[in-house]
Amino acid sequence: MRLPGRIAAAIAVLADIDAHKRPVAEALKAWGLNNRFAGAGDRAAIGNLVYDTLRRRSSHAFAMGSDAPRALVLSVVVREWGENIDELNQSFGGDRFAPAPIDAEEAAKLTAADPLAGAPDHVRGDVPEWVAPHLAESFGEDWVAEAHDLSGRPPLDLRVNTLKANRDKALRALGRFAPDATVTIPEGIRFPAGDRDSRTPNVQSEEGYIKGWFEVQDFGSQIVAALGGARGGEQVLDLCAGAGGKTLAMAAAMQNRGQIFAYDSDRTRLAPIYDRLKRAGARNVQVRAPGEGVLDDLIGKLDRVVVDAPCTGSGTWRRQPTAKWKLTPEQLAVRVEEQRAILIEAAKYLKPGGTLVYITCSVLPEENARQAQAFLEANPDFKAIAGNKLWMSHFSGARLRARFSPEGGISLTPHLTGTDGFYVIAMQRG
């Protein structure tokens, strides 16, 4: 397929998503099944167009005066992909799969000198209007820039599994993909997102992945796992382990010494952890499947409890743009209450002197600084470890920046850190 056909396909996929309210991946898969002539490169390019459109749907709609799929995709193709309108129309005429030519009214909007003139800040930041004051609380005057970078393309990040390999070995195995070797995360490997129809490699089919030399994990997730501070010989509970990304990172940091208890209240979320642990060679992890009283024997005995809390996922909007537009204040309120209850639950497993590590992949203050502050006020036997002190103990020599908040928390963002959005605070029991 040439670009005109890919544009038409992206328009069709977006119309399908709007009409049937189905997930993006499902709509893209359905289009591929119904159009088997399209190759892997075609499907990747169409996916890029769809996701680029969804990430900045608000600003493209404002610029075009329409949120119709055609208007949005044309705006992406011209403004983000750098295509020329006359050349597009010329190519449309010679392609049977092409959409209708760009008309004069569309062309005028696509070539406007300042397409966002008069746009409110939430449009410039490409976030729902109700979210704007929440981001302003988190980031102050920088919030529009922070929001804008949450609407960009994410890179592909890997964490080298030091139980089986080192970074040099993994870089050699992935050399044909030309990874960015300048990153400063100790066990990190990054493939930049690229632009237009570029693709990141399918590393999960590589020998190194199959042998457990590396895992797919955003640098932000790697950083907060390291800040969690698990050390060899400790007794650690990963209370919301999910598929095990941070469990695996801690197991490697502990070099299989000590014990990690991996638990999640959702059996389906936990299911992938078994194969991942085996592939990674993590032998100090005991999985506790959900059930009545399965953690009772750990009460008051643990050195460290890590709570990677259920949250809105606002820090991952680059990867899940539809979640941004679907989020409601009511959903946020539900998550905040869940987090409050989980923190109360987590505290009871710590022994005196133990550390509670609270993590979210959110950038909203209700889930982060406010949640931590409320816990500290309600539990005076806990004291936060100063965020800047915690940061310097792990990343003093790295060319990385983070935001430190008064209650002791550390925030990571695409704009500031070049990662997904995360929050972490470590609180020690007296």
Short mmCIF file of C-alpha atoms in Angstrom, two decimals, residues 34 54 88 104 177 199 229 292 305 325 338-339 364 400 418:
data_model
loop_
_atom_site.label_atom_id
_atom_site.label_comp_id
_atom_site.label_asym_id
_atom_site.label_seq_id
_atom_site.Cartn_x
_atom_site.Cartn_y
_atom_site.Cartn_z
CA ASN A 34 -10.59 -7.90 6.44
CA LEU A 54 -5.84 9.67 19.19
CA LEU A 88 -1.05 14.48 -1.45
CA ALA A 104 -10.12 24.23 -0.54
CA PHE A 177 18.26 -2.88 15.49
CA ARG A 199 8.58 0.88 13.71
CA GLY A 229 15.25 -0.18 47.38
CA GLU A 292 -8.72 -15.93 51.92
CA VAL A 305 6.17 -3.82 51.14
CA TRP A 325 -10.43 10.58 26.73
CA GLU A 338 -8.95 1.74 46.38
CA GLN A 339 -5.47 3.15 46.95
CA LEU A 364 -2.71 13.26 39.16
CA LEU A 400 18.33 12.32 34.90
CA GLY A 418 11.86 11.11 29.22
#
